JSON list of C-alpha atoms and ligand atoms in Angstrom, two decimals:
[
{"chain": "V", "resi": 8, "resn": "MET", "atom": "CA", "xyz": [0.00, 0.00, 0.00]},
{"chain": "V", "resi": 9, "resn": "SER", "atom": "CA", "xyz": [1.33, 3.43, -0.85]},
{"chain": "V", "resi": 10, "resn": "LYS", "atom": "CA", "xyz": [2.13, 5.95, 1.81]},
{"chain": "V", "resi": 11, "resn": "PHE", "atom": "CA", "xyz": [-0.15, 8.94, 1.98]},
{"chain": "V", "resi": 12, "resn": "ASN", "atom": "CA", "xyz": [-0.71, 11.91, 4.21]},
{"chain": "V", "resi": 13, "resn": "LEU", "atom": "CA", "xyz": [-4.38, 12.66, 4.62]},
{"chain": "V", "resi": 14, "resn": "LEU", "atom": "CA", "xyz": [-6.02, 15.74, 6.15]},
{"chain": "V", "resi": 15, "resn": "VAL", "atom": "CA", "xyz": [-9.63, 15.85, 7.22]},
{"chain": "V", "resi": 16, "resn": "LEU", "atom": "CA", "xyz": [-11.16, 19.31, 7.54]},
{"chain": "V", "resi": 17, "resn": "GLY", "atom": "CA", "xyz": [-14.65, 20.27, 8.56]},
{"chain": "V", "resi": 18, "resn": "LYS", "atom": "CA", "xyz": [-16.57, 22.23, 11.15]},
{"chain": "V", "resi": 19, "resn": "GLN", "atom": "CA", "xyz": [-16.71, 21.00, 14.69]},
{"chain": "V", "resi": 20, "resn": "GLY", "atom": "CA", "xyz": [-19.34, 18.27, 14.81]},
{"chain": "V", "resi": 21, "resn": "ALA", "atom": "CA", "xyz": [-18.97, 17.42, 11.11]},
{"chain": "V", "resi": 22, "resn": "GLY", "atom": "CA", "xyz": [-18.09, 13.86, 12.07]},
{"chain": "V", "resi": 23, "resn": "LYS", "atom": "CA", "xyz": [-14.30, 14.06, 11.66]},
{"chain": "V", "resi": 24, "resn": "GLY", "atom": "CA", "xyz": [-13.56, 11.84, 14.66]},
{"chain": "V", "resi": 25, "resn": "THR", "atom": "CA", "xyz": [-15.80, 8.99, 13.52]},
{"chain": "V", "resi": 26, "resn": "GLN", "atom": "CA", "xyz": [-14.58, 9.04, 9.93]},
{"chain": "V", "resi": 27, "resn": "CYS", "atom": "CA", "xyz": [-10.93, 9.40, 10.89]},
{"chain": "V", "resi": 28, "resn": "LYS", "atom": "CA", "xyz": [-11.06, 6.35, 13.14]},
{"chain": "V", "resi": 29, "resn": "ARG", "atom": "CA", "xyz": [-12.47, 4.25, 10.30]},
{"chain": "V", "resi": 30, "resn": "LEU", "atom": "CA", "xyz": [-9.99, 5.56, 7.73]},
{"chain": "V", "resi": 31, "resn": "CYS", "atom": "CA", "xyz": [-7.03, 4.83, 9.96]},
{"chain": "V", "resi": 32, "resn": "GLU", "atom": "CA", "xyz": [-8.18, 1.26, 10.45]},
{"chain": "V", "resi": 33, "resn": "THR", "atom": "CA", "xyz": [-8.73, 0.75, 6.74]},
{"chain": "V", "resi": 34, "resn": "TYR", "atom": "CA", "xyz": [-5.46, 2.26, 5.55]},
{"chain": "V", "resi": 35, "resn": "GLY", "atom": "CA", "xyz": [-3.25, 1.39, 8.53]},
{"chain": "V", "resi": 36, "resn": "ILE", "atom": "CA", "xyz": [-2.09, 4.93, 9.20]},
{"chain": "V", "resi": 37, "resn": "PRO", "atom": "CA", "xyz": [-1.95, 6.61, 12.62]},
{"chain": "V", "resi": 38, "resn": "HIS", "atom": "CA", "xyz": [-4.77, 8.95, 13.67]},
{"chain": "V", "resi": 39, "resn": "VAL", "atom": "CA", "xyz": [-3.29, 12.19, 14.95]},
{"chain": "V", "resi": 40, "resn": "ALA", "atom": "CA", "xyz": [-5.91, 14.46, 16.48]},
{"chain": "V", "resi": 41, "resn": "THR", "atom": "CA", "xyz": [-4.58, 17.64, 18.03]},
{"chain": "V", "resi": 42, "resn": "GLY", "atom": "CA", "xyz": [-7.78, 18.08, 20.09]},
{"chain": "V", "resi": 43, "resn": "ASP", "atom": "CA", "xyz": [-7.27, 14.63, 21.67]},
{"chain": "V", "resi": 44, "resn": "MET", "atom": "CA", "xyz": [-3.58, 15.33, 22.30]},
{"chain": "V", "resi": 45, "resn": "LEU", "atom": "CA", "xyz": [-4.38, 18.67, 23.94]},
{"chain": "V", "resi": 46, "resn": "ARG", "atom": "CA", "xyz": [-7.19, 17.20, 26.04]},
{"chain": "V", "resi": 47, "resn": "ALA", "atom": "CA", "xyz": [-4.81, 14.47, 27.24]},
{"chain": "V", "resi": 48, "resn": "ALA", "atom": "CA", "xyz": [-2.31, 17.19, 28.24]},
{"chain": "V", "resi": 49, "resn": "VAL", "atom": "CA", "xyz": [-5.04, 19.03, 30.17]},
{"chain": "V", "resi": 50, "resn": "LYS", "atom": "CA", "xyz": [-6.12, 15.84, 31.90]},
{"chain": "V", "resi": 51, "resn": "ALA", "atom": "CA", "xyz": [-2.52, 15.08, 32.90]},
{"chain": "V", "resi": 52, "resn": "GLN", "atom": "CA", "xyz": [-2.10, 18.73, 34.00]},
{"chain": "V", "resi": 53, "resn": "SER", "atom": "CA", "xyz": [1.23, 18.80, 32.17]},
{"chain": "V", "resi": 54, "resn": "PRO", "atom": "CA", "xyz": [2.91, 22.19, 31.57]},
{"chain": "V", "resi": 55, "resn": "LEU", "atom": "CA", "xyz": [1.31, 22.28, 28.09]},
{"chain": "V", "resi": 56, "resn": "GLY", "atom": "CA", "xyz": [-2.06, 21.28, 29.55]},
{"chain": "V", "resi": 57, "resn": "LEU", "atom": "CA", "xyz": [-1.96, 24.05, 32.13]},
{"chain": "V", "resi": 58, "resn": "GLN", "atom": "CA", "xyz": [-1.11, 26.53, 29.40]},
{"chain": "V", "resi": 59, "resn": "VAL", "atom": "CA", "xyz": [-4.01, 25.59, 27.11]},
{"chain": "V", "resi": 60, "resn": "GLU", "atom": "CA", "xyz": [-6.76, 24.64, 29.55]},
{"chain": "V", "resi": 61, "resn": "SER", "atom": "CA", "xyz": [-8.70, 27.91, 29.73]},
{"chain": "V", "resi": 62, "resn": "ILE", "atom": "CA", "xyz": [-8.50, 28.73, 26.01]},
{"chain": "V", "resi": 63, "resn": "MET", "atom": "CA", "xyz": [-9.80, 25.26, 25.13]},
{"chain": "V", "resi": 64, "resn": "LYS", "atom": "CA", "xyz": [-12.64, 25.52, 27.61]},
{"chain": "V", "resi": 65, "resn": "SER", "atom": "CA", "xyz": [-13.78, 28.79, 26.06]},
{"chain": "V", "resi": 66, "resn": "GLY", "atom": "CA", "xyz": [-13.66, 27.33, 22.53]},
{"chain": "V", "resi": 67, "resn": "GLY", "atom": "CA", "xyz": [-10.73, 29.47, 21.35]},
{"chain": "V", "resi": 68, "resn": "LEU", "atom": "CA", "xyz": [-7.75, 28.24, 19.35]},
{"chain": "V", "resi": 69, "resn": "VAL", "atom": "CA", "xyz": [-4.46, 27.30, 20.96]},
{"chain": "V", "resi": 70, "resn": "SER", "atom": "CA", "xyz": [-1.55, 29.30, 19.46]},
{"chain": "V", "resi": 71, "resn": "ASP", "atom": "CA", "xyz": [0.04, 28.11, 16.23]},
{"chain": "V", "resi": 72, "resn": "GLU", "atom": "CA", "xyz": [3.38, 27.98, 18.01]},
{"chain": "V", "resi": 73, "resn": "LEU", "atom": "CA", "xyz": [2.19, 25.40, 20.54]},
{"chain": "V", "resi": 74, "resn": "VAL", "atom": "CA", "xyz": [0.26, 23.13, 18.16]},
{"chain": "V", "resi": 75, "resn": "ASN", "atom": "CA", "xyz": [2.95, 23.30, 15.47]},
{"chain": "V", "resi": 76, "resn": "ALA", "atom": "CA", "xyz": [5.49, 22.14, 18.06]},
{"chain": "V", "resi": 77, "resn": "LEU", "atom": "CA", "xyz": [3.17, 19.35, 19.16]},
{"chain": "V", "resi": 78, "resn": "ILE", "atom": "CA", "xyz": [2.78, 18.10, 15.58]},
{"chain": "V", "resi": 79, "resn": "ALA", "atom": "CA", "xyz": [6.48, 18.47, 14.82]},
{"chain": "V", "resi": 80, "resn": "GLU", "atom": "CA", "xyz": [7.24, 16.18, 17.73]},
{"chain": "V", "resi": 81, "resn": "ARG", "atom": "CA", "xyz": [4.53, 13.68, 16.76]},
{"chain": "V", "resi": 82, "resn": "LEU", "atom": "CA", "xyz": [5.76, 13.46, 13.17]},
{"chain": "V", "resi": 83, "resn": "LEU", "atom": "CA", "xyz": [9.17, 12.34, 14.40]},
{"chain": "V", "resi": 84, "resn": "GLU", "atom": "CA", "xyz": [7.71, 9.14, 15.83]},
{"chain": "V", "resi": 85, "resn": "ALA", "atom": "CA", "xyz": [8.39, 6.00, 13.80]},
{"chain": "V", "resi": 86, "resn": "ASP", "atom": "CA", "xyz": [4.75, 5.20, 13.00]},
{"chain": "V", "resi": 87, "resn": "ALA", "atom": "CA", "xyz": [4.27, 8.57, 11.30]},
{"chain": "V", "resi": 88, "resn": "HIS", "atom": "CA", "xyz": [6.80, 7.75, 8.59]},
{"chain": "V", "resi": 89, "resn": "GLN", "atom": "CA", "xyz": [4.41, 5.42, 6.79]},
{"chain": "V", "resi": 90, "resn": "GLY", "atom": "CA", "xyz": [1.74, 8.05, 6.28]},
{"chain": "V", "resi": 91, "resn": "ILE", "atom": "CA", "xyz": [-0.56, 9.80, 8.69]},
{"chain": "V", "resi": 92, "resn": "LEU", "atom": "CA", "xyz": [-4.09, 11.10, 9.08]},
{"chain": "V", "resi": 93, "resn": "LEU", "atom": "CA", "xyz": [-4.34, 14.54, 10.64]},
{"chain": "V", "resi": 94, "resn": "ASP", "atom": "CA", "xyz": [-7.63, 15.40, 12.35]},
{"chain": "V", "resi": 95, "resn": "GLY", "atom": "CA", "xyz": [-8.07, 18.97, 13.59]},
{"chain": "V", "resi": 96, "resn": "PHE", "atom": "CA", "xyz": [-4.74, 20.16, 12.20]},
{"chain": "V", "resi": 97, "resn": "PRO", "atom": "CA", "xyz": [-4.05, 22.43, 10.38]},
{"chain": "V", "resi": 98, "resn": "ARG", "atom": "CA", "xyz": [-6.67, 24.96, 11.46]},
{"chain": "V", "resi": 99, "resn": "THR", "atom": "CA", "xyz": [-5.00, 28.17, 10.34]},
{"chain": "V", "resi": 100, "resn": "LEU", "atom": "CA", "xyz": [-2.92, 29.19, 7.33]},
{"chain": "V", "resi": 101, "resn": "GLY", "atom": "CA", "xyz": [0.08, 29.48, 9.66]},
{"chain": "V", "resi": 102, "resn": "GLN", "atom": "CA", "xyz": [-0.36, 25.83, 10.65]},
{"chain": "V", "resi": 103, "resn": "ALA", "atom": "CA", "xyz": [-0.82, 24.78, 7.00]},
{"chain": "V", "resi": 104, "resn": "THR", "atom": "CA", "xyz": [2.46, 26.37, 5.95]},
{"chain": "V", "resi": 105, "resn": "ALA", "atom": "CA", "xyz": [4.23, 24.88, 8.97]},
{"chain": "V", "resi": 106, "resn": "LEU", "atom": "CA", "xyz": [2.87, 21.47, 7.98]},
{"chain": "V", "resi": 107, "resn": "ASP", "atom": "CA", "xyz": [4.25, 21.83, 4.45]},
{"chain": "V", "resi": 108, "resn": "GLU", "atom": "CA", "xyz": [7.68, 22.43, 5.89]},
{"chain": "V", "resi": 109, "resn": "LEU", "atom": "CA", "xyz": [7.39, 19.51, 8.29]},
{"chain": "V", "resi": 110, "resn": "LEU", "atom": "CA", "xyz": [6.25, 17.05, 5.61]},
{"chain": "V", "resi": 111, "resn": "GLY", "atom": "CA", "xyz": [8.89, 18.23, 3.13]},
{"chain": "V", "resi": 112, "resn": "ASP", "atom": "CA", "xyz": [8.94, 16.29, -0.14]},
{"chain": "V", "resi": 113, "resn": "ASP", "atom": "CA", "xyz": [6.17, 13.89, 0.89]},
{"chain": "V", "resi": 114, "resn": "GLY", "atom": "CA", "xyz": [3.68, 16.72, 1.33]},
{"chain": "V", "resi": 115, "resn": "VAL", "atom": "CA", "xyz": [-0.07, 16.49, 1.79]},
{"chain": "V", "resi": 116, "resn": "SER", "atom": "CA", "xyz": [-1.62, 13.82, -0.46]},
{"chain": "V", "resi": 117, "resn": "LEU", "atom": "CA", "xyz": [-5.31, 14.63, -0.08]},
{"chain": "V", "resi": 118, "resn": "VAL", "atom": "CA", "xyz": [-7.58, 16.92, 1.94]},
{"chain": "V", "resi": 119, "resn": "ILE", "atom": "CA", "xyz": [-11.12, 15.78, 2.66]},
{"chain": "V", "resi": 120, "resn": "ASP", "atom": "CA", "xyz": [-13.60, 18.50, 3.58]},
{"chain": "V", "resi": 121, "resn": "LEU", "atom": "CA", "xyz": [-16.56, 17.10, 5.50]},
{"chain": "V", "resi": 122, "resn": "ASP", "atom": "CA", "xyz": [-19.16, 19.66, 4.58]},
{"chain": "V", "resi": 123, "resn": "VAL", "atom": "CA", "xyz": [-22.11, 20.12, 6.96]},
{"chain": "V", "resi": 124, "resn": "ALA", "atom": "CA", "xyz": [-24.40, 23.14, 7.49]},
{"chain": "V", "resi": 125, "resn": "SER", "atom": "CA", "xyz": [-23.92, 25.14, 10.71]},
{"chain": "V", "resi": 126, "resn": "ASP", "atom": "CA", "xyz": [-27.44, 24.40, 12.00]},
{"chain": "V", "resi": 127, "resn": "LEU", "atom": "CA", "xyz": [-26.84, 20.67, 11.84]},
{"chain": "V", "resi": 128, "resn": "VAL", "atom": "CA", "xyz": [-23.44, 20.76, 13.53]},
{"chain": "V", "resi": 129, "resn": "THR", "atom": "CA", "xyz": [-24.82, 22.98, 16.29]},
{"chain": "V", "resi": 130, "resn": "GLU", "atom": "CA", "xyz": [-27.54, 20.43, 16.93]},
{"chain": "V", "resi": 131, "resn": "ARG", "atom": "CA", "xyz": [-25.06, 17.53, 16.87]},
{"chain": "V", "resi": 132, "resn": "LEU", "atom": "CA", "xyz": [-22.61, 19.25, 19.24]},
{"chain": "V", "resi": 133, "resn": "SER", "atom": "CA", "xyz": [-25.32, 20.21, 21.73]},
{"chain": "V", "resi": 134, "resn": "ALA", "atom": "CA", "xyz": [-26.47, 16.59, 21.93]},
{"chain": "V", "resi": 135, "resn": "ARG", "atom": "CA", "xyz": [-22.93, 15.14, 22.01]},
{"chain": "V", "resi": 136, "resn": "ARG", "atom": "CA", "xyz": [-21.66, 13.30, 25.08]},
{"chain": "V", "resi": 137, "resn": "VAL", "atom": "CA", "xyz": [-18.20, 11.72, 25.23]},
{"chain": "V", "resi": 138, "resn": "CYS", "atom": "CA", "xyz": [-16.41, 9.10, 27.29]},
{"chain": "V", "resi": 139, "resn": "GLN", "atom": "CA", "xyz": [-13.56, 10.76, 29.15]},
{"chain": "V", "resi": 140, "resn": "GLU", "atom": "CA", "xyz": [-11.51, 7.56, 29.03]},
{"chain": "V", "resi": 141, "resn": "CYS", "atom": "CA", "xyz": [-11.83, 6.09, 25.52]},
{"chain": "V", "resi": 142, "resn": "GLY", "atom": "CA", "xyz": [-13.40, 8.97, 23.59]},
{"chain": "V", "resi": 143, "resn": "ALA", "atom": "CA", "xyz": [-16.53, 7.00, 22.56]},
{"chain": "V", "resi": 144, "resn": "ILE", "atom": "CA", "xyz": [-19.23, 9.37, 21.37]},
{"chain": "V", "resi": 145, "resn": "TYR", "atom": "CA", "xyz": [-22.89, 9.20, 22.37]},
{"chain": "V", "resi": 146, "resn": "ARG", "atom": "CA", "xyz": [-26.02, 11.31, 21.94]},
{"chain": "V", "resi": 147, "resn": "ASP", "atom": "CA", "xyz": [-27.69, 12.79, 25.01]},
{"chain": "V", "resi": 148, "resn": "THR", "atom": "CA", "xyz": [-30.61, 10.35, 24.63]},
{"chain": "V", "resi": 149, "resn": "ASP", "atom": "CA", "xyz": [-28.38, 7.21, 24.63]},
{"chain": "V", "resi": 150, "resn": "VAL", "atom": "CA", "xyz": [-28.46, 4.96, 27.69]},
{"chain": "V", "resi": 151, "resn": "ALA", "atom": "CA", "xyz": [-24.72, 5.46, 28.30]},
{"chain": "V", "resi": 152, "resn": "ALA", "atom": "CA", "xyz": [-25.19, 9.24, 28.27]},
{"chain": "V", "resi": 153, "resn": "ILE", "atom": "CA", "xyz": [-28.11, 9.09, 30.68]},
{"chain": "V", "resi": 154, "resn": "SER", "atom": "CA", "xyz": [-26.38, 6.66, 33.05]},
{"chain": "V", "resi": 155, "resn": "GLY", "atom": "CA", "xyz": [-23.02, 8.45, 32.63]},
{"chain": "V", "resi": 156, "resn": "THR", "atom": "CA", "xyz": [-21.15, 5.15, 32.11]},
{"chain": "V", "resi": 157, "resn": "CYS", "atom": "CA", "xyz": [-19.41, 4.17, 28.88]},
{"chain": "V", "resi": 158, "resn": "GLU", "atom": "CA", "xyz": [-20.56, 0.91, 27.26]},
{"chain": "V", "resi": 159, "resn": "ASN", "atom": "CA", "xyz": [-17.06, 0.18, 25.92]},
{"chain": "V", "resi": 160, "resn": "CYS", "atom": "CA", "xyz": [-14.83, 0.84, 28.89]},
{"chain": "V", "resi": 161, "resn": "GLY", "atom": "CA", "xyz": [-16.95, 1.85, 31.89]},
{"chain": "V", "resi": 162, "resn": "GLY", "atom": "CA", "xyz": [-15.43, 5.37, 31.86]},
{"chain": "V", "resi": 163, "resn": "ASP", "atom": "CA", "xyz": [-17.39, 8.51, 32.73]},
{"chain": "V", "resi": 164, "resn": "VAL", "atom": "CA", "xyz": [-19.57, 9.86, 29.93]},
{"chain": "V", "resi": 165, "resn": "ILE", "atom": "CA", "xyz": [-19.73, 13.64, 30.10]},
{"chain": "V", "resi": 166, "resn": "GLN", "atom": "CA", "xyz": [-20.57, 16.74, 28.07]},
{"chain": "V", "resi": 167, "resn": "ARG", "atom": "CA", "xyz": [-17.40, 18.53, 26.93]},
{"chain": "V", "resi": 168, "resn": "ALA", "atom": "CA", "xyz": [-17.11, 22.03, 28.42]},
{"chain": "V", "resi": 169, "resn": "ASP", "atom": "CA", "xyz": [-16.72, 23.39, 24.89]},
{"chain": "V", "resi": 170, "resn": "ASP", "atom": "CA", "xyz": [-19.98, 21.73, 23.78]},
{"chain": "V", "resi": 171, "resn": "GLN", "atom": "CA", "xyz": [-21.92, 24.36, 25.77]},
{"chain": "V", "resi": 172, "resn": "PRO", "atom": "CA", "xyz": [-23.87, 26.87, 23.61]},
{"chain": "V", "resi": 173, "resn": "ASP", "atom": "CA", "xyz": [-21.54, 29.89, 23.98]},
{"chain": "V", "resi": 174, "resn": "ALA", "atom": "CA", "xyz": [-18.43, 27.84, 23.27]},
{"chain": "V", "resi": 175, "resn": "ILE", "atom": "CA", "xyz": [-20.09, 26.15, 20.27]},
{"chain": "V", "resi": 176, "resn": "ARG", "atom": "CA", "xyz": [-20.93, 29.56, 18.79]},
{"chain": "V", "resi": 177, "resn": "LYS", "atom": "CA", "xyz": [-17.37, 30.75, 19.34]},
{"chain": "V", "resi": 178, "resn": "ARG", "atom": "CA", "xyz": [-15.85, 27.60, 17.81]},
{"chain": "V", "resi": 179, "resn": "LEU", "atom": "CA", "xyz": [-17.98, 27.92, 14.68]},
{"chain": "V", "resi": 180, "resn": "GLU", "atom": "CA", "xyz": [-17.08, 31.61, 14.29]},
{"chain": "V", "resi": 181, "resn": "THR", "atom": "CA", "xyz": [-13.42, 30.69, 14.69]},
{"chain": "V", "resi": 182, "resn": "TYR", "atom": "CA", "xyz": [-13.81, 27.98, 12.05]},
{"chain": "V", "resi": 183, "resn": "GLU", "atom": "CA", "xyz": [-15.24, 30.46, 9.53]},
{"chain": "V", "resi": 184, "resn": "ARG", "atom": "CA", "xyz": [-12.57, 33.04, 10.23]},
{"chain": "V", "resi": 185, "resn": "ASP", "atom": "CA", "xyz": [-9.42, 30.94, 10.60]},
{"chain": "V", "resi": 186, "resn": "THR", "atom": "CA", "xyz": [-10.03, 27.51, 9.11]},
{"chain": "V", "resi": 187, "resn": "ALA", "atom": "CA", "xyz": [-12.41, 28.02, 6.15]},
{"chain": "V", "resi": 188, "resn": "PRO", "atom": "CA", "xyz": [-9.63, 29.87, 4.21]},
{"chain": "V", "resi": 189, "resn": "LEU", "atom": "CA", "xyz": [-7.74, 26.57, 4.13]},
{"chain": "V", "resi": 190, "resn": "LEU", "atom": "CA", "xyz": [-10.34, 25.18, 1.74]},
{"chain": "V", "resi": 191, "resn": "SER", "atom": "CA", "xyz": [-9.26, 27.50, -1.07]},
{"chain": "V", "resi": 192, "resn": "PHE", "atom": "CA", "xyz": [-5.60, 27.09, -0.06]},
{"chain": "V", "resi": 193, "resn": "TYR", "atom": "CA", "xyz": [-5.83, 23.34, -0.76]},
{"chain": "V", "resi": 194, "resn": "ALA", "atom": "CA", "xyz": [-8.35, 23.61, -3.62]},
{"chain": "V", "resi": 195, "resn": "GLU", "atom": "CA", "xyz": [-5.90, 25.80, -5.56]},
{"chain": "V", "resi": 196, "resn": "ARG", "atom": "CA", "xyz": [-3.36, 22.98, -5.35]},
{"chain": "V", "resi": 197, "resn": "GLY", "atom": "CA", "xyz": [-5.87, 20.39, -6.54]},
{"chain": "V", "resi": 198, "resn": "LEU", "atom": "CA", "xyz": [-5.76, 18.57, -3.21]},
{"chain": "V", "resi": 199, "resn": "LEU", "atom": "CA", "xyz": [-9.29, 19.25, -1.93]},
{"chain": "V", "resi": 200, "resn": "ALA", "atom": "CA", "xyz": [-12.22, 16.85, -2.16]},
{"chain": "V", "resi": 201, "resn": "THR", "atom": "CA", "xyz": [-15.55, 17.85, -0.62]},
{"chain": "V", "resi": 202, "resn": "VAL", "atom": "CA", "xyz": [-17.82, 15.21, 0.86]},
{"chain": "V", "resi": 203, "resn": "ASP", "atom": "CA", "xyz": [-21.40, 15.69, 2.07]},
{"chain": "V", "resi": 204, "resn": "GLY", "atom": "CA", "xyz": [-21.02, 15.19, 5.84]},
{"chain": "V", "resi": 205, "resn": "SER", "atom": "CA", "xyz": [-24.76, 15.37, 6.49]},
{"chain": "V", "resi": 206, "resn": "LEU", "atom": "CA", "xyz": [-25.23, 11.82, 5.18]},
{"chain": "V", "resi": 207, "resn": "GLU", "atom": "CA", "xyz": [-25.21, 8.67, 7.34]},
{"chain": "V", "resi": 208, "resn": "PRO", "atom": "CA", "xyz": [-21.70, 7.78, 8.56]},
{"chain": "V", "resi": 209, "resn": "ASP", "atom": "CA", "xyz": [-21.45, 4.70, 6.30]},
{"chain": "V", "resi": 210, "resn": "ALA", "atom": "CA", "xyz": [-22.35, 6.73, 3.22]},
{"chain": "V", "resi": 211, "resn": "VAL", "atom": "CA", "xyz": [-19.73, 9.34, 4.15]},
{"chain": "V", "resi": 212, "resn": "THR", "atom": "CA", "xyz": [-17.08, 6.63, 4.58]},
{"chain": "V", "resi": 213, "resn": "ALA", "atom": "CA", "xyz": [-17.98, 5.12, 1.21]},
{"chain": "V", "resi": 214, "resn": "GLN", "atom": "CA", "xyz": [-17.56, 8.50, -0.49]},
{"chain": "V", "resi": 215, "resn": "ILE", "atom": "CA", "xyz": [-14.16, 9.06, 1.09]},
{"chain": "V", "resi": 216, "resn": "ASN", "atom": "CA", "xyz": [-12.96, 5.56, 0.17]},
{"chain": "V", "resi": 217, "resn": "ALA", "atom": "CA", "xyz": [-14.06, 6.14, -3.41]},
{"chain": "V", "resi": 218, "resn": "ILE", "atom": "CA", "xyz": [-12.07, 9.40, -3.58]},
{"chain": "V", "resi": 219, "resn": "ILE", "atom": "CA", "xyz": [-8.95, 7.72, -2.17]},
{"chain": "V", "resi": 220, "resn": "ALA", "atom": "CA", "xyz": [-9.27, 4.93, -4.76]},
{"chain": "V", "resi": 221, "resn": "GLU", "atom": "CA", "xyz": [-9.97, 7.36, -7.63]},
{"chain": "V", "resi": 222, "resn": "ARG", "atom": "CA", "xyz": [-6.82, 9.29, -6.83]},
{"chain": "V", "resi": 223, "resn": "GLY", "atom": "CA", "xyz": [-4.82, 6.08, -6.77]},
{"chain": "V", "resi": 224, "resn": "LEU", "atom": "CA", "xyz": [-3.65, 6.62, -3.21]},
{"chain": "V", "resi": 225, "resn": "ALA", "atom": "CA", "xyz": [-4.44, 3.11, -1.99]},
{"chain": "F", "resi": 322, "resn": "ADP", "atom": "P1", "xyz": [-13.52, 20.58, 17.85]},
{"chain": "F", "resi": 322, "resn": "ADP", "atom": "O1", "xyz": [-12.92, 20.68, 16.50]},
{"chain": "F", "resi": 322, "resn": "ADP", "atom": "O2", "xyz": [-14.78, 19.78, 17.85]},
{"chain": "F", "resi": 322, "resn": "ADP", "atom": "O3", "xyz": [-13.62, 21.87, 18.56]},
{"chain": "F", "resi": 322, "resn": "ADP", "atom": "P2", "xyz": [-11.16, 19.23, 18.80]},
{"chain": "F", "resi": 322, "resn": "ADP", "atom": "O4", "xyz": [-11.15, 18.08, 19.72]},
{"chain": "F", "resi": 322, "resn": "ADP", "atom": "O5", "xyz": [-10.59, 19.05, 17.44]},
{"chain": "F", "resi": 322, "resn": "ADP", "atom": "O6", "xyz": [-12.65, 19.70, 18.77]},
{"chain": "F", "resi": 322, "resn": "ADP", "atom": "O7", "xyz": [-10.39, 20.48, 19.48]},
{"chain": "F", "resi": 322, "resn": "ADP", "atom": "C1", "xyz": [-10.74, 20.93, 20.75]},
{"chain": "F", "resi": 322, "resn": "ADP", "atom": "C2", "xyz": [-9.99, 22.22, 21.06]},
{"chain": "F", "resi": 322, "resn": "ADP", "atom": "O8", "xyz": [-8.59, 21.98, 21.03]},
{"chain": "F", "resi": 322, "resn": "ADP", "atom": "C3", "xyz": [-10.20, 23.35, 20.06]},
{"chain": "F", "resi": 322, "resn": "ADP", "atom": "O9", "xyz": [-11.38, 24.09, 20.33]},
{"chain": "F", "resi": 322, "resn": "ADP", "atom": "C4", "xyz": [-8.94, 24.18, 20.30]},
{"chain": "F", "resi": 322, "resn": "ADP", "atom": "O10", "xyz": [-9.01, 24.92, 21.50]},
{"chain": "F", "resi": 322, "resn": "ADP", "atom": "C5", "xyz": [-7.89, 23.11, 20.50]},
{"chain": "F", "resi": 322, "resn": "ADP", "atom": "N1", "xyz": [-7.26, 22.72, 19.23]},
{"chain": "F", "resi": 322, "resn": "ADP", "atom": "C6", "xyz": [-7.31, 21.50, 18.63]},
{"chain": "F", "resi": 322, "resn": "ADP", "atom": "N2", "xyz": [-6.62, 21.49, 17.49]},
{"chain": "F", "resi": 322, "resn": "ADP", "atom": "C7", "xyz": [-6.11, 22.74, 17.34]},
{"chain": "F", "resi": 322, "resn": "ADP", "atom": "C8", "xyz": [-5.32, 23.38, 16.35]},
{"chain": "F", "resi": 322, "resn": "ADP", "atom": "N3", "xyz": [-4.90, 22.73, 15.27]},
{"chain": "F", "resi": 322, "resn": "ADP", "atom": "N4", "xyz": [-5.00, 24.68, 16.53]},
{"chain": "F", "resi": 322, "resn": "ADP", "atom": "C9", "xyz": [-5.40, 25.36, 17.61]},
{"chain": "F", "resi": 322, "resn": "ADP", "atom": "N5", "xyz": [-6.16, 24.83, 18.59]},
{"chain": "F", "resi": 322, "resn": "ADP", "atom": "C10", "xyz": [-6.51, 23.53, 18.46]}
]
């Protein structure tokens, strides 16, 4: 199988996490999600975690300097040399140019944009509950969300602080301002493929797999 570096872009709540997990299993590449890495740092109360905790809670973006350094370090690990899937990075043009430098000749192979209307993502995020241990995602009406206990691992199922209404609004505004410009940045290089993220998860996965095959990446 060829090596490829895949980016998945999309608003918060577009379904990036679910699709990325599936893609990584299918193509055998590591799933690198800056949000998960930063949340782990906050949970561990590491120096990085202490630095980013309040900005994350409010729904703001962590500085390019910090996330670029985090990704630079992650890309040095052995498993990242056989291709990688980046979820939640880059989110600004500054991060996108830093990524180009980090990937060097290999570069970005394909950028998937999971396109979903703001009303739908707002509804999905408001109803989202997550397991603090394994990251499993539930809806507020699911048994695990009501009982507060994860069906996979028994961890606590909670509502993320940034899934509260004010933080959701702020995150979506930030997406439009800082991240949406990346769509034309990658489209101009012929790397962007847009997928309808409002469809059922299986239909979304099928579309992405078809694009990867069409482009001869796997
Ligand atoms: P979402 O995209 O649903 O907000 P993530 O789990 O991807 O959730 O990210 C959670 C938070 O982590 C973001 O709101 C932001 O504060 C921080 N974060 C994650 N990735 C980045 C990034 N590439 N640049 C800056 N901040 C980031």
